[in-house]
Coordinates of C-alpha atoms in Angstrom, one line a residue:
M1 CA 36.0 72.4 -139.4
V2 CA 33.8 75.4 -140.9
I3 CA 34.3 73.6 -144.5
T4 CA 33.2 70.5 -143.3
M5 CA 30.3 71.9 -141.5
N6 CA 29.2 73.9 -144.8
L7 CA 29.6 70.6 -146.7
V8 CA 27.7 68.6 -144.5
W9 CA 24.7 71.8 -144.8
T10 CA 24.8 71.8 -148.6
I11 CA 24.4 67.9 -148.7
L12 CA 21.6 67.7 -146.1
L13 CA 19.7 70.8 -148.5
A14 CA 20.4 68.9 -151.0
L15 CA 18.6 65.6 -150.0
F16 CA 15.9 67.2 -148.4
P17 CA 15.1 71.1 -149.8
Y18 CA 12.1 71.5 -148.1
L19 CA 12.9 71.5 -143.9
H20 CA 10.2 69.9 -141.6
A21 CA 7.6 71.9 -140.0
Q22 CA 8.0 75.1 -142.1
R23 CA 6.2 76.6 -144.8
Y24 CA 7.5 77.4 -148.5
G25 CA 5.9 79.5 -151.1
V26 CA 5.0 77.3 -154.5
S27 CA 3.2 78.3 -157.8
Y28 CA -0.1 76.6 -159.1
V29 CA 0.9 74.2 -162.4
S30 CA -2.1 72.0 -162.2
C31 CA -4.8 69.6 -160.2
E32 CA -6.9 67.0 -160.8
P33 CA -8.3 63.7 -158.9
Q34 CA -4.9 62.4 -157.3
R35 CA -2.7 64.3 -159.1
I36 CA -1.5 67.8 -157.9
I37 CA 1.4 69.6 -159.2
V38 CA 3.2 72.6 -157.9
E39 CA 6.5 74.6 -158.9
D40 CA 8.8 76.5 -156.7
S41 CA 11.5 78.8 -157.5
K42 CA 13.7 75.9 -158.9
E43 CA 11.1 72.6 -160.2
R44 CA 8.4 71.3 -161.0
F45 CA 7.1 68.4 -158.4
E46 CA 3.7 66.6 -156.8
I47 CA 2.5 67.0 -154.0
T48 CA -0.1 64.8 -152.0
L49 CA -1.8 65.8 -149.1
F50 CA -0.8 64.5 -145.9
N51 CA -2.3 61.9 -144.0
L52 CA -6.0 62.8 -146.0
K53 CA -8.3 60.5 -147.5
I54 CA -10.8 62.5 -150.0
H55 CA -13.6 60.1 -150.9
E56 CA -15.5 61.9 -152.9
E57 CA -15.5 63.9 -156.3
A58 CA -16.6 67.1 -154.8
G59 CA -14.0 67.2 -152.6
W60 CA -11.2 67.2 -155.2
E61 CA -13.1 69.6 -157.2
K62 CA -12.9 72.0 -153.8
V63 CA -9.0 71.4 -153.6
C64 CA -8.8 72.3 -157.3
H65 CA -10.8 75.3 -157.1
M66 CA -9.1 76.7 -154.1
M67 CA -5.6 76.5 -155.6
E68 CA -6.9 78.1 -158.7
N69 CA -7.9 81.2 -156.9
A70 CA -5.8 81.2 -154.1
E71 CA -3.4 84.0 -154.1
V72 CA -0.7 82.8 -152.3
L73 CA 0.3 78.7 -151.9
E74 CA 2.2 77.4 -149.4
L75 CA 2.9 74.1 -148.2
E76 CA 4.6 72.5 -145.3
V77 CA 6.4 69.2 -144.4
D78 CA 5.3 67.4 -141.2
P79 CA 8.3 66.2 -139.6
S80 CA 7.1 62.8 -139.2
A81 CA 6.7 62.7 -143.0
Q82 CA 8.9 60.6 -145.5
V83 CA 10.1 63.0 -147.7
S84 CA 9.3 61.1 -151.3
E85 CA 7.8 61.9 -154.7
P86 CA 4.6 62.8 -154.4
L87 CA 5.7 65.2 -151.6
P88 CA 3.1 65.0 -148.5
V89 CA 2.4 68.4 -147.5
Y90 CA 0.1 70.1 -145.4
L91 CA -1.5 72.6 -148.3
F92 CA -2.4 76.3 -147.2
A93 CA -4.6 78.5 -149.6
D94 CA -4.3 82.5 -148.6
G95 CA -3.5 80.9 -144.8
E96 CA -6.3 78.7 -145.1
L97 CA -5.1 74.8 -144.7
I98 CA -6.8 73.0 -147.2
Q99 CA -6.8 69.4 -145.1
K100 CA -8.8 71.8 -142.7
T101 CA -11.8 72.7 -145.1
L102 CA -12.1 69.4 -146.6
V103 CA -12.3 67.6 -143.4
R104 CA -14.8 70.4 -142.3
E105 CA -16.9 70.0 -145.3
N106 CA -16.8 66.4 -145.2
H107 CA -14.8 65.8 -148.0
A108 CA -12.3 63.9 -146.4
Y109 CA -11.1 62.1 -143.3
T110 CA -7.8 61.8 -141.6
L111 CA -5.9 58.2 -142.2
I112 CA -4.1 58.1 -139.3
H113 CA -4.6 59.4 -136.1
N114 CA -1.3 59.8 -134.4
P115 CA -1.0 62.9 -131.7
E116 CA 2.3 64.0 -133.0
Y117 CA 1.5 65.1 -136.2
L118 CA 1.3 68.6 -136.6
Y119 CA -2.5 69.6 -137.0
E120 CA -4.1 66.3 -135.6
E121 CA -5.6 67.7 -132.9
E122 CA -7.4 70.4 -135.0
L123 CA -8.7 67.4 -137.7
L124 CA -9.4 65.3 -135.0
A125 CA -11.8 68.0 -133.5
L126 CA -13.3 68.9 -137.2
E127 CA -13.9 65.3 -137.6
E128 CA -15.6 64.6 -134.1
S129 CA -17.8 67.7 -134.8
T130 CA -18.8 66.3 -138.5
T131 CA -19.4 62.7 -137.2
T132 CA -21.8 64.3 -134.2
M133 CA -23.6 66.3 -136.6
A134 CA -23.8 63.6 -139.3
I135 CA -25.0 61.1 -136.3
K136 CA -27.9 63.4 -135.2
E137 CA -29.3 64.1 -138.8
A138 CA -29.3 59.9 -139.1
V139 CA -30.9 60.0 -135.6
N140 CA -33.6 62.2 -137.3
E141 CA -34.0 60.4 -139.9
T142 CA -34.3 57.3 -137.9
N143 CA -36.7 58.4 -135.6
S144 CA -39.1 59.9 -138.5
G145 CA -38.8 56.5 -140.4
Q146 CA -39.9 54.9 -136.6
S147 CA -42.6 57.2 -136.8
N148 CA -43.9 56.0 -139.7
G149 CA -43.7 52.9 -138.9
W150 CA -45.9 53.4 -135.9
L151 CA -48.3 54.4 -138.2
F152 CA -48.4 51.7 -140.3
L153 CA -48.5 49.3 -137.4
L154 CA -51.9 51.4 -136.0
F155 CA -53.1 51.1 -139.6
I156 CA -52.9 47.5 -139.7
F157 CA -54.4 47.0 -136.1
A158 CA -57.0 49.3 -136.8
S159 CA -58.0 47.5 -140.3
W160 CA -58.2 44.0 -138.4
V161 CA -60.0 45.4 -135.5
I162 CA -63.0 46.7 -137.9
T163 CA -62.4 43.8 -140.1
I164 CA -63.3 41.4 -137.1
L165 CA -66.2 43.6 -135.6
L166 CA -67.4 43.5 -139.4
A167 CA -67.3 39.7 -139.3
I168 CA -68.8 39.7 -135.6
V169 CA -72.0 42.0 -136.7
D170 CA -72.2 40.4 -139.9
Y171 CA -72.4 36.6 -137.9
K172 CA -75.1 38.1 -135.5
Q173 CA -77.0 39.5 -137.9
K174 CA -77.3 36.3 -140.1
H175 CA -78.1 33.9 -136.4
S176 CA -80.2 36.7 -135.5
T177 CA -82.5 36.3 -138.5
I178 CA -82.4 32.5 -138.8
H179 CA -83.7 32.0 -135.2
K180 CA -86.9 34.6 -135.0
P181 CA -89.9 32.6 -133.9
S182 CA -93.1 33.0 -136.0

């Protein structure tokens, strides 16, 4: 019975070397947009940031910079993630979750909102705060654009009023000089 259990555990560990919801130390190998390679004590492999879409080049530069400068790199596999290559992971640089940094700085957003994901609540809270800030900035820009629109409309209206008044004054001057009795 013990031999059977040891065999089962050996097979499981061989098939799934990274157990879910545990952090594993890795070493930085290379980083470029859409391709991150790390190394554990056994081999090199490709990873991807779990449930995250980086939408600009600056986001990838941030990821690579954080990885290159980190003293400690760790990865964690979400329990709902499929173990495949590239391995979808939560990536930590010196204890800081890289996904949180990217969302906070508006370089990325989460793809799927699933409450069962490990760090979903934290990432959603960050997304909502950055969305709120973006909406406030957009409202401020819109309001200043509307103010300029009203000024432009006021200028056009004043121009028409002045033109009509000048036309009336000119009309009165021409008709008043024509009808003077001699």
